[in-house]
Amino acid sequence: MSVTIKDVAKQANVSVATVSRILNNLPGYSEETKQKVVKVIDELGYQPNAIARGLISKKTNTMGVLLPKVSDLFASEILAGIEDVAHEFDHSVIICKTDKDGTRTMKYLQTLREKQVDGIIIVSEYITKEYYDMLTRMNIPVVLVATQSNYDIPCIKVDDFKASYEAVTYLLDKGHIHIGMISGTRSDKMTTTPRVHGYRQALIDSGLPFTENAVAYGDFGFQSGIECMQQLLSHQKHLTAVFCASDEMAIGALSYLYKQGIKVPEQISLLGYDNTATAQKAIPPLTTIEQPLYKMGRRAFEVLIKGERKVNLIYPHRIIERDTVTNREPIALLNK
Amino acid sequence: MSVTIKDVAKQANVSVATVSRILNNLPGYSEETKQKVVKVIDELGYQPNAIARGLISKKTNTMGVLLPKVSDLFASEILAGIEDVAHEFDHSVIICKTDKDGTRTMKYLQTLREKQVDGIIIVSEYITKEYYDMLTRMNIPVVLVATQSNYDIPCIKVDDFKASYEAVTYLLDKGHIHIGMISGTRSDKMTTTPRVHGYRQALIDSGLPFTENAVAYGDFGFQSGIECMQQLLSHQKHLTAVFCASDEMAIGALSYLYKQGIKVPEQISLLGYDNTATAQKAIPPLTTIEQPLYKMGRRAFEVLIKGERKVNLIYPHRIIERDTVTNREPIALLNK
DNA sequence: GTGAAAGCGCTAACAT
DNA sequence: ATGTTAGCGCTTTCAC
């Protein structure tokens, strides 16, 4: 049997109320009794039971985090941010890996509710009506990171349209005119759509045509990067640059190109998205659009703990220039 | 105010005991009342309070996981395994990122105790006397993954000495005789020492000399891989192969070599350790020693939930052949 | 300055 | 088959 507040009280010859006061730094005891009690606590190795506390206070000091994968630099970078602030605020974080499985998500939401978490952070996941209904019924603060929703839920993200527009413009400025795109999941209206639109708009604003065939739809993962690159190459012979909607896909594309003996960036320039740790470790190091993932994770936790209910935070992206994008010589234009 | 078991009882005209029985699938009620109660539960959207339950049952259905980093393929692969079984067993997992900060670790242990977790999994962390004392005082089941301890704590790992011995033997079999090693943290007796010993023994058993200068000590990370490779090259001009104690360091070495214009594997063969996701994505794909990280994570959780207190599980490693190791032509031997 | 006692939401005897 | 009641370990009035 574990030692409880009662044991401490008995041993110190005071009431549990007094011990509780001392534990919580409330007024109402002499310095003398405090010394006595603290001594007993130490001797007995007493530690308060957070469960009992939580039952009364209706606060558990724990937040739940829903994410698609944990073994993925994208989500885990956000998670790192969340965890750090949580620690600063003396909170714990429960992780729920949804594996893009809707059933699992609902189950997790329920568990989180039962465990009375103080808030929920949802990372890069689409909010269905089912989720939203559940969320409102639960009446627990929620915040979205790296995604957003048509429903009224606070979110923290980058301006995908703008980032994508600038990414393509960057390629355009380098002289590229045949630019392909490896995009995310086709059905993902929250993330994929704005990025494809940004790509298209940048092309159009430069007087260049938008071709359906120049965009391949993957799933943000490495393998799909390989497949999309292959697909793109089979349709689009003139491609000199490809904008990828995730670093993982860019790395996949890089691998495919390497295997085909196509030089990056000499023959094809590659531009990633996210700036996860993998980007700088690639060979050659990947030029990419940075999303401040760690900071976004931190901020998400803060939204929850500060009780902000109506925020829609746009975080700044920026281009990290490394070695996978090069100038397209003017000569190429003429050759065409 | 949230709806409680009392509300359900009142609404359904039964006692809380009956509701509780139905909730927990205990015998003692008619099918009729069950229907009635279930209906009310549904109408009211009632969900049991796990905190209250935990207070009585002394079980929280949550496990704590201590790991050095979350944004690291090594730990997160183990975490993925843990999380999956946890979900299967209807448990939650609280993550505690220690950041190689001893203070933080002690704090986390305390929090986990207060939150009454049912068990603790410690991933690749050295157990100090301070931790061990805390752990015994807490009286919570613990299991170690990818590390071990002189203290009596269950653990799950690979045989580092043997894996390392075989890794080097593999290189030897390929004809290499000047083999360097990029090792982990020098002070890490649990992981680094056996690997270095395995390396040395393999050399000695082949009648080759062991040179202190042929092993560089990093910290398992990418950057240290770069530095160690550079260091090795400055001392050891004849090196034709390097065994790295982690994939991350191998990737770092690969990057450095690439930047120096040294071809892998034509000029230098590289062998990694872990087989994290990064290995197959490298250019060229990295040959490495696999540790079944995901499975080890799964098993760790099972040890806890099955209450196994005295296990010392050695998981099988194996060589994953990819493209960074090549034969050293016999001619090289002659040249020497 | 300190203690007694009522509950937080639930489970588990013990009654009936 | 169902209800009553005593806690689980703690916080928090309300007395004194």
XYZ file of C-alpha atoms (C1' of nucleotides) in Angstrom:
704
model
C 0.000 0.000 0.000
C 1.218 3.398 -0.928
C 1.566 6.164 1.642
C -1.300 8.656 1.584
C -2.009 12.047 2.994
C -3.667 10.333 5.945
C -0.475 8.566 6.873
C 1.378 11.820 6.801
C -1.254 13.526 8.922
C -1.254 10.769 11.503
C 2.494 10.599 11.701
C 2.794 14.356 12.077
C -0.101 14.633 14.509
C -2.036 17.070 12.398
C -5.160 16.809 10.277
C -5.172 15.983 6.621
C -6.466 19.462 5.968
C -3.272 20.966 7.297
C -1.125 18.665 5.240
C -3.142 19.553 2.189
C -2.667 23.243 2.882
C 1.046 22.840 3.161
C 1.177 20.767 0.011
C -0.655 23.437 -1.917
C 1.028 26.454 -0.408
C -2.190 27.755 1.027
C -2.170 29.944 4.141
C -3.225 28.620 7.514
C -0.469 26.998 9.485
C 2.521 27.961 11.553
C 6.025 27.720 10.310
C 6.594 25.173 13.043
C 3.940 22.699 11.895
C 5.088 23.166 8.349
C 8.592 22.064 9.285
C 7.178 19.080 11.112
C 4.965 18.009 8.248
C 7.609 18.524 5.592
C 9.914 16.340 7.621
C 7.359 13.555 7.814
C 6.618 13.823 4.095
C 10.275 13.384 3.449
C 10.678 10.472 5.809
C 7.707 8.631 4.448
C 8.586 9.475 0.861
C 5.069 10.690 0.368
C 3.932 11.837 -3.055
C 0.476 13.204 -3.713
C -1.867 11.184 -5.886
C -2.633 13.166 -9.010
C -5.641 10.994 -9.737
C -7.352 11.900 -6.502
C -6.473 15.513 -7.070
C -7.828 15.407 -10.564
C -11.103 14.012 -9.394
C -11.704 17.118 -7.326
C -10.045 19.807 -9.347
C -11.363 18.564 -12.675
C -7.930 19.232 -14.032
C -5.514 16.502 -14.970
C -2.613 18.550 -16.221
C -2.423 16.390 -19.264
C -3.048 17.109 -22.901
C -3.804 14.657 -25.649
C -2.093 14.789 -29.025
C -3.545 13.116 -32.080
C -1.146 12.547 -34.927
C -1.042 10.324 -37.994
C 2.379 8.811 -37.331
C 5.045 9.146 -34.686
C 7.903 7.773 -36.742
C 7.779 10.666 -39.124
C 9.948 13.736 -38.852
C 7.102 16.053 -39.682
C 4.779 15.133 -36.855
C 7.522 14.378 -34.388
C 9.048 17.804 -34.796
C 5.721 19.342 -33.863
C 5.451 16.854 -31.029
C 8.854 17.912 -29.748
C 7.601 21.487 -29.489
C 4.455 20.434 -27.706
C 6.335 18.262 -25.266
C 8.794 20.976 -24.358
C 6.146 23.511 -23.384
C 4.162 20.825 -21.639
C 7.158 20.136 -19.492
C 7.619 23.823 -18.762
C 4.015 24.010 -17.597
C 4.202 20.792 -15.618
C 1.850 19.006 -17.895
C 1.979 15.565 -19.435
C 1.184 14.602 -22.971
C -0.615 11.508 -24.118
C 0.072 10.522 -27.704
C -2.498 8.969 -29.964
C -1.253 7.648 -33.266
C -4.203 7.527 -35.608
C -2.558 5.819 -38.563
C -5.060 7.506 -40.883
C -7.632 5.178 -39.411
C -10.919 6.924 -38.716
C -12.111 4.307 -36.241
C -8.975 4.676 -34.248
C -9.422 8.430 -34.120
C -12.911 8.196 -32.691
C -11.751 5.684 -30.144
C -8.936 7.963 -29.070
C -11.191 10.937 -28.735
C -13.392 8.909 -26.438
C -10.462 7.719 -24.348
C -9.141 11.237 -24.046
C -12.523 12.362 -22.829
C -12.699 9.583 -20.269
C -9.238 10.391 -19.057
C -10.371 13.974 -18.632
C -7.519 15.592 -20.495
C -7.421 19.358 -20.303
C -7.047 19.837 -24.016
C -6.461 18.154 -27.332
C -4.010 18.969 -30.093
C -4.719 17.509 -33.481
C -1.796 17.366 -35.863
C -2.296 17.414 -39.621
C -5.530 15.538 -39.701
C -8.722 16.257 -41.583
C -11.669 16.994 -39.313
C -14.744 15.084 -40.427
C -18.215 15.941 -39.290
C -18.131 12.894 -37.062
C -14.990 14.122 -35.321
C -16.334 17.602 -35.007
C -19.576 16.444 -33.445
C -17.663 14.313 -31.003
C -15.351 17.220 -30.214
C -18.200 19.603 -29.448
C -19.974 17.012 -27.318
C -16.800 16.459 -25.344
C -16.452 20.110 -24.506
C -12.674 20.024 -24.305
C -10.500 22.759 -25.810
C -9.028 21.734 -29.143
C -6.448 23.191 -31.448
C -5.318 22.138 -34.902
C -1.711 22.211 -36.065
C -0.590 22.086 -39.673
C -4.152 21.722 -40.833
C -7.366 23.636 -40.567
C -11.056 23.060 -40.759
C -14.223 24.606 -42.057
C -15.586 24.061 -38.601
C -14.783 26.681 -36.064
C -11.660 25.274 -34.438
C -8.533 27.238 -33.551
C -5.628 26.395 -35.799
C -1.976 27.058 -36.365
C -0.524 26.734 -39.796
C 1.403 28.173 -42.659
C -0.271 29.893 -45.584
C -0.063 26.984 -47.993
C -1.266 28.872 -51.010
C 1.203 31.657 -50.512
C 4.082 29.326 -49.673
C 3.408 27.279 -52.758
C 3.032 30.367 -54.905
C 6.362 31.685 -53.708
C 8.021 28.327 -54.113
C 7.062 28.136 -57.744
C 7.903 31.786 -58.263
C 11.349 31.036 -56.886
C 11.761 28.326 -59.487
C 10.461 30.646 -62.160
C 12.962 33.308 -61.127
C 15.694 30.740 -61.582
C 14.676 30.530 -65.201
C 12.631 27.346 -65.119
C 9.559 27.253 -67.277
C 8.722 23.560 -67.318
C 7.918 22.987 -63.693
C 6.163 19.921 -62.397
C 4.590 19.351 -59.026
C 4.482 16.341 -56.771
C 1.529 17.026 -54.620
C -0.037 15.474 -51.515
C -3.123 13.360 -51.195
C -5.629 14.379 -53.822
C -8.595 14.246 -51.462
C -6.940 16.429 -48.856
C -8.769 19.714 -49.364
C -7.066 21.419 -46.456
C -3.481 20.946 -47.472
C -3.212 19.720 -51.007
C -5.711 21.993 -52.685
C -4.199 25.343 -51.631
C -0.735 24.146 -52.601
C -1.814 23.064 -56.041
C -3.662 26.339 -56.449
C -0.571 28.274 -55.454
C 1.415 26.354 -58.030
C -1.125 26.999 -60.735
C -1.534 30.667 -59.934
C 2.202 31.299 -60.002
C 2.374 29.715 -63.438
C -0.578 31.642 -64.753
C 0.671 34.933 -63.360
C 3.866 34.354 -65.309
C 1.956 33.709 -68.465
C 2.759 30.028 -68.399
C 0.205 27.287 -69.000
C -1.058 25.022 -66.233
C -1.099 21.389 -67.328
C -2.990 18.765 -65.348
C -0.376 16.215 -66.330
C 2.365 18.211 -64.706
C 1.042 17.500 -61.254
C 1.234 14.049 -59.713
C -0.622 13.167 -56.547
C 1.177 11.213 -53.845
C 0.527 10.781 -50.142
C 3.355 12.881 -48.681
C 5.496 9.768 -48.158
C 8.845 8.679 -49.520
C 7.578 5.860 -51.690
C 4.968 8.033 -53.331
C 7.705 10.522 -54.143
C 9.438 7.818 -56.142
C 6.288 6.855 -57.963
C 5.208 10.383 -58.692
C 8.608 11.306 -60.074
C 8.487 8.328 -62.360
C 5.003 9.204 -63.482
C 5.917 12.821 -64.115
C 8.941 11.893 -66.161
C 6.942 9.579 -68.374
C 4.490 12.325 -69.333
C 6.574 15.436 -69.144
C 9.813 15.133 -71.069
C 10.846 18.771 -70.726
C 10.651 19.131 -66.990
C 13.606 20.978 -65.506
C 12.215 21.538 -62.027
C 9.800 19.836 -59.666
C 8.153 21.302 -56.617
C 7.304 18.674 -54.009
C 4.659 19.148 -51.317
C 6.775 17.427 -48.693
C 10.432 16.774 -48.051
C 9.734 13.070 -47.838
C 8.394 13.023 -51.372
C 11.268 15.187 -52.524
C 13.707 12.677 -51.057
C 11.816 9.935 -52.818
C 12.052 11.828 -56.063
C 15.748 12.381 -55.451
C 16.282 8.666 -54.960
C 14.441 7.836 -58.121
C 16.377 10.387 -60.119
C 19.623 9.087 -58.671
C 18.754 5.575 -59.694
C 17.917 6.756 -63.195
C 21.227 8.528 -63.443
C 19.563 11.905 -63.719
C 21.598 14.598 -61.993
C 20.092 16.903 -59.412
C 20.166 19.825 -59.776
C 22.072 19.837 -63.086
C 19.303 18.152 -65.044
C 16.374 18.557 -62.738
C 15.946 20.959 -59.841
C 14.026 19.772 -56.813
C 12.278 21.910 -54.231
C 10.868 20.421 -51.046
C 8.384 21.505 -48.411
C 8.591 21.371 -44.594
C 12.317 21.578 -43.930
C 12.280 18.532 -41.713
C 15.622 17.253 -40.437
C 15.858 15.006 -43.458
C 16.292 17.932 -45.856
C 19.753 18.956 -44.727
C 20.889 15.359 -44.531
C 19.985 14.584 -48.106
C 22.594 14.222 -50.795
C 22.672 16.789 -52.156
C 21.128 18.831 -49.331
C 17.588 19.731 -50.225
C 16.375 23.242 -50.955
C 12.986 23.506 -49.335
C 10.191 25.641 -47.928
C 10.450 25.765 -44.179
C 7.470 25.409 -41.920
C 8.396 26.329 -38.335
C 7.112 22.997 -37.052
C 8.693 23.051 -33.620
C 7.439 26.547 -32.894
C 3.998 25.693 -34.168
C 3.900 22.772 -31.767
C 4.883 25.009 -28.891
C 2.281 27.564 -29.799
C -0.423 24.940 -30.021
C 0.114 23.960 -26.445
C 0.067 27.588 -25.401
C -3.240 28.165 -27.125
C -4.687 25.389 -25.014
C -3.204 26.393 -21.712
C -4.072 30.051 -22.164
C -7.594 29.140 -23.120
C -7.517 30.974 -26.440
C -10.630 29.876 -28.230
C -10.680 31.933 -31.361
C -7.291 31.957 -32.956
C -6.281 31.343 -36.491
C -2.538 31.665 -36.472
C -0.594 31.870 -39.685
C 3.060 31.133 -39.185
C 5.690 32.417 -41.590
C 7.273 30.061 -44.089
C 10.529 30.761 -45.871
C 12.786 29.287 -48.478
C 15.846 27.471 -47.236
C 18.331 27.492 -50.062
C 20.511 24.439 -50.294
C 21.773 22.496 -53.260
C 18.913 20.992 -55.227
C 17.821 24.019 -57.209
C 19.943 25.667 -59.834
C 19.532 28.258 -62.537
C 18.063 27.203 -65.782
C 20.368 28.737 -68.362
C 18.713 31.202 -70.766
C 19.964 29.040 -73.593
C 17.394 26.478 -72.648
C 14.682 28.949 -73.387
C 16.050 29.534 -76.838
C 16.483 25.884 -77.573
C 12.863 25.381 -76.966
C -21.263 20.180 -15.591
C -20.594 16.834 -17.108
C -23.078 13.994 -16.876
C -22.214 11.408 -14.242
C -23.292 7.931 -13.353
C -25.757 9.447 -10.903
C -27.528 11.324 -13.646
C -27.852 8.155 -15.617
C -29.151 6.253 -12.587
C -31.734 8.904 -11.775
C -32.893 9.231 -15.349
C -33.230 5.470 -15.730
C -34.816 4.969 -12.331
C -32.224 2.535 -11.132
C -29.339 2.738 -8.662
C -25.839 3.719 -9.572
C -24.756 0.198 -8.710
C -26.865 -1.198 -11.491
C -25.503 1.279 -13.976
C -22.006 0.422 -12.863
C -22.694 -3.265 -13.331
C -23.943 -2.716 -16.823
C -21.003 -0.510 -17.649
C -18.562 -3.156 -16.500
C -20.365 -6.163 -17.893
C -20.887 -7.665 -14.489
C -23.829 -9.983 -13.821
C -26.842 -8.849 -11.880
C -29.536 -7.183 -13.929
C -32.285 -8.096 -16.336
C -31.997 -7.648 -20.040
C -34.857 -5.197 -19.728
C -33.121 -2.802 -17.339
C -30.003 -3.060 -19.382
C -31.854 -1.860 -22.447
C -33.313 0.972 -20.479
C -30.024 2.067 -19.019
C -28.122 1.787 -22.277
C -30.741 3.980 -23.869
C -30.357 6.641 -21.206
C -26.572 6.487 -21.464
C -26.901 7.094 -25.131
C -29.371 9.927 -24.766
C -27.335 11.701 -22.167
C -24.084 11.038 -23.988
C -22.656 9.684 -20.778
C -19.041 8.591 -20.646
C -17.450 7.119 -17.542
C -14.800 9.141 -15.769
C -11.539 7.234 -15.940
C -10.089 9.344 -13.161
C -12.726 8.268 -10.676
C -12.317 4.709 -11.815
C -8.602 4.886 -11.429
C -8.901 6.163 -7.912
C -10.629 2.978 -6.890
C -9.043 0.391 -9.118
C -5.539 1.729 -8.675
C -5.130 1.222 -12.364
C -4.942 4.039 -14.837
C -4.485 2.095 -18.031
C -1.655 4.348 -18.967
C 2.042 3.727 -19.358
C 4.836 6.248 -19.303
C 7.621 6.245 -21.869
C 10.910 7.973 -21.244
C 12.990 8.672 -24.310
C 15.860 11.000 -25.172
C 14.256 12.545 -28.252
C 11.010 12.202 -30.117
C 12.183 13.699 -33.383
C 14.567 10.861 -33.988
C 13.772 7.833 -36.094
C 15.393 5.470 -33.642
C 13.297 6.258 -30.610
C 10.155 7.011 -32.554
C 10.205 3.625 -34.236
C 10.241 1.985 -30.825
C 7.549 4.391 -29.735
C 5.406 3.370 -32.687
C 5.568 -0.240 -31.516
C 4.688 0.705 -27.976
C 1.798 2.848 -29.067
C 0.306 0.163 -31.264
C 0.138 -2.459 -28.525
C -1.055 0.135 -26.064
C -3.942 0.825 -28.362
C -4.695 -2.869 -28.707
C -4.841 -3.164 -24.940
C -6.857 -0.002 -24.488
C -4.065 1.799 -22.793
C -2.681 5.285 -23.221
C 0.906 6.330 -23.376
C 2.432 9.416 -21.867
C 5.666 10.514 -23.466
C 8.508 12.083 -21.559
C 11.311 13.519 -23.604
C 14.364 13.651 -21.391
C 16.721 15.481 -23.735
C 19.662 13.824 -21.997
C 18.911 16.042 -19.053
C 19.167 14.206 -15.757
C 17.040 16.709 -13.866
C 14.274 16.352 -16.347
C 14.359 12.594 -15.995
C 13.923 12.697 -12.236
C 11.102 15.166 -12.599
C 9.356 12.923 -15.085
C 9.709 9.885 -12.896
C 8.054 11.797 -10.112
C 5.226 12.992 -12.315
C 4.639 9.499 -13.634
C 4.424 8.257 -10.072
C 1.941 10.957 -9.126
C -0.137 10.189 -12.167
C -0.173 6.574 -11.074
C 0.899 5.069 -14.372
C 0.770 1.295 -14.519
C 4.268 0.939 -15.884
C 7.257 2.739 -17.300
C 9.269 2.061 -20.428
C 12.687 3.598 -20.614
C 14.175 3.859 -24.073
C 17.916 3.903 -24.617
C 18.829 5.721 -21.471
C 21.519 4.988 -18.940
C 20.170 4.130 -15.496
C 22.017 6.006 -12.799
C 21.906 5.033 -9.158
C 19.670 8.020 -8.548
C 17.155 6.817 -11.128
C 17.301 3.296 -9.858
C 16.650 4.335 -6.283
C 13.730 6.434 -7.412
C 12.411 3.573 -9.484
C 12.490 1.101 -6.605
C 10.867 3.575 -4.262
C 8.100 4.147 -6.771
C 7.275 0.479 -6.975
C 6.049 0.641 -10.563
C 6.976 -2.003 -13.144
C 9.759 -0.845 -15.424
C 11.311 -2.174 -18.586
C 14.304 -0.997 -20.576
C 14.440 -0.973 -24.352
C 17.614 -0.723 -26.404
C 19.674 -0.407 -23.284
C 20.349 -2.388 -20.167
C 21.525 -1.890 -16.648
C 23.661 -3.467 -14.008
C 20.690 -3.048 -11.739
C 18.091 -5.712 -11.894
C 15.648 -4.290 -14.423
C 13.984 -6.218 -17.262
C 15.344 -5.244 -20.626
C 14.905 -5.814 -24.318
C 17.796 -5.360 -26.634
C 20.045 -6.682 -29.308
C 23.356 -8.364 -28.539
C 25.559 -5.387 -29.329
C 28.818 -7.219 -29.035
C 27.725 -9.963 -31.361
C 26.078 -7.607 -33.823
C 29.173 -5.488 -33.967
C 31.418 -8.534 -34.279
C 29.372 -9.797 -37.190
C 29.242 -6.391 -38.804
C 32.996 -6.142 -38.868
C 33.328 -9.764 -39.926
C 31.061 -8.968 -42.829
C 33.377 -6.179 -43.863
C 36.368 -8.468 -43.414
C 34.733 -11.085 -45.593
C 34.379 -8.474 -48.274
C 38.130 -8.171 -48.280
C 38.553 -5.046 -46.203
C 41.446 -4.959 -43.832
C 41.659 -1.298 -42.957
C 38.391 -0.818 -41.166
C 37.555 2.174 -39.059
C 34.732 2.625 -36.612
C 32.538 5.569 -35.810
C 31.293 4.765 -32.389
C 28.714 6.201 -30.006
C 29.200 8.250 -26.893
C 32.433 7.253 -25.237
C 31.015 7.258 -21.729
C 28.077 5.043 -22.667
C 29.114 1.737 -21.124
C 25.891 -0.013 -22.008
C 25.865 0.558 -25.725
C 29.176 1.885 -26.937
C 31.519 -0.403 -25.041
C 30.161 -3.741 -26.302
C 30.111 -2.458 -29.856
C 33.679 -1.289 -29.732
C 34.652 -4.595 -28.155
C 32.881 -6.490 -30.907
C 34.759 -4.472 -33.463
C 38.088 -5.094 -31.792
C 37.499 -8.792 -31.275
C 36.570 -9.345 -34.895
C 39.761 -7.647 -35.958
C 41.905 -9.616 -33.530
C 40.285 -12.907 -34.452
C 41.265 -12.223 -38.021
C 44.823 -11.544 -37.014
C 44.465 -7.835 -37.691
C 45.687 -5.142 -35.314
C 43.340 -2.979 -33.292
C 44.321 0.680 -33.454
C 42.890 3.198 -31.026
C 43.051 5.837 -33.726
C 40.796 3.843 -35.993
C 37.808 4.460 -33.757
C 36.213 7.866 -33.434
C 33.672 8.633 -30.760
C 30.541 10.550 -31.688
C 27.147 10.875 -30.035
C 24.998 8.806 -32.421
C 23.857 11.946 -34.243
C 24.240 13.145 -37.821
C 26.620 15.986 -37.101
C 28.937 13.802 -35.104
C 29.025 11.391 -38.032
C 30.433 14.177 -40.181
C 33.016 15.131 -37.617
C 34.081 11.582 -36.880
C 34.501 10.776 -40.537
C 36.668 13.806 -40.973
C 38.720 12.885 -37.940
C 39.147 9.302 -39.096
C 40.268 10.348 -42.544
C 42.896 12.666 -41.155
C 44.543 9.892 -39.127
C 43.848 6.815 -41.174
C 44.807 7.241 -44.791
C 44.284 3.628 -45.812
C 40.725 3.165 -44.600
C 38.523 1.348 -47.091
C 35.577 0.691 -44.820
C 33.940 2.275 -41.802
C 31.475 0.686 -39.430
C 29.155 3.228 -37.820
C 27.317 2.624 -34.553
C 24.168 4.320 -35.827
C 22.529 5.047 -39.150
C 22.457 8.719 -38.323
C 26.215 8.828 -38.000
C 26.567 6.752 -41.143
C 24.460 9.276 -43.016
C 26.606 12.025 -41.603
C 29.726 10.209 -42.776
C 28.114 9.731 -46.162
C 27.427 13.446 -46.443
C 30.965 14.327 -45.518
C 32.398 11.872 -47.999
C 30.097 13.197 -50.683
C 31.249 16.713 -50.033
C 34.877 15.604 -50.217
C 34.241 13.914 -53.501
C 35.021 10.499 -52.075
C 32.865 7.826 -53.624
C 30.821 5.402 -51.520
C 31.228 2.489 -51.800
C 33.882 2.609 -54.521
C 36.479 4.273 -52.369
C 35.074 3.761 -48.917
C 32.444 1.283 -47.789
C 30.031 2.352 -45.084
C 28.069 0.105 -42.754
C 25.364 1.485 -40.482
C 23.540 0.272 -37.411
C 19.800 0.328 -36.553
C 18.157 0.180 -39.959
C 15.979 3.163 -39.251
C 13.823 4.467 -42.069
C 16.590 6.796 -43.079
C 18.855 3.943 -44.231
C 16.829 2.968 -47.264
C 16.267 6.580 -48.204
C 19.936 7.429 -48.298
C 21.803 7.913 -51.538
C 23.138 5.386 -52.053
C 20.874 3.232 -49.843
C 22.732 2.292 -46.698
C 23.826 -1.221 -45.839
C 23.199 -1.600 -42.147
C 22.656 -3.837 -39.133
C 18.982 -4.056 -38.358
C 17.631 -3.820 -34.860
C 13.949 -4.802 -34.810
C 13.002 -1.542 -33.132
C 9.282 -1.657 -33.721
C 8.990 -5.198 -32.410
C 11.138 -4.385 -29.421
C 8.794 -1.538 -28.596
C 5.807 -3.844 -28.845
C 7.441 -6.413 -26.650
C 8.344 -3.832 -24.031
C 4.732 -2.951 -23.554
C 3.821 -6.610 -23.338
C 6.387 -7.198 -20.628
C 4.691 -4.518 -18.598
C 1.147 -5.587 -19.154
C 1.879 -9.239 -18.534
C 3.732 -8.380 -15.386
C 6.945 -10.103 -16.414
C 9.499 -9.012 -13.880
C 12.560 -10.992 -14.703
C 13.179 -10.904 -18.402
C 16.288 -10.175 -20.324
C 15.247 -10.433 -23.924
C 17.824 -10.510 -26.679
C 16.314 -9.708 -30.039
C 17.944 -10.866 -33.259
C 19.863 -8.421 -35.389
C 20.689 -8.983 -39.035
C 22.556 -7.411 -41.858
C 20.475 -5.566 -44.423
C 22.525 -5.447 -47.575
C 22.094 -2.355 -49.664
C 24.555 -0.287 -51.632
C 27.203 1.181 -49.376
C 29.460 -1.818 -48.959
C 31.432 -3.361 -51.764
C 34.153 -5.898 -52.168
C 37.662 -4.775 -51.614
C 39.507 -6.190 -54.580
C 42.313 -8.635 -53.738
C 44.614 -6.317 -55.596
C 44.348 -3.918 -52.749
C 45.806 -6.507 -50.467
C 48.763 -6.940 -52.718
C 49.324 -3.247 -53.061
C 49.734 -3.020 -49.392
C -3.801 28.238 13.159
C -6.226 23.945 12.923
C -9.650 20.163 12.495
C -14.083 17.762 11.121
C -16.645 16.554 7.520
C -18.627 16.707 2.985
C -17.919 15.320 -1.364
C -15.388 14.601 -6.502
C -17.428 9.990 -9.705
C -16.940 5.719 -9.281
C -16.693 0.466 -7.585
C -17.559 -3.204 -4.473
C -19.149 -5.341 -0.583
C -23.281 -6.148 1.763
C -28.186 -6.126 2.060
C -32.716 -7.163 0.441
C -32.210 -8.660 -9.858
C -31.449 -4.408 -7.533
C -30.402 -0.856 -3.906
C -27.533 1.125 0.024
C -23.393 2.408 1.583
C -18.633 2.767 2.487
C -14.761 4.218 0.780
C -10.488 5.391 -3.052
C -7.012 10.085 -1.747
C -7.639 14.311 -1.959
C -9.506 19.521 -1.503
C -12.418 22.655 0.580
C -15.966 24.788 3.157
C -17.131 25.713 7.735
C -16.389 25.612 12.599
C -13.680 26.561 16.536
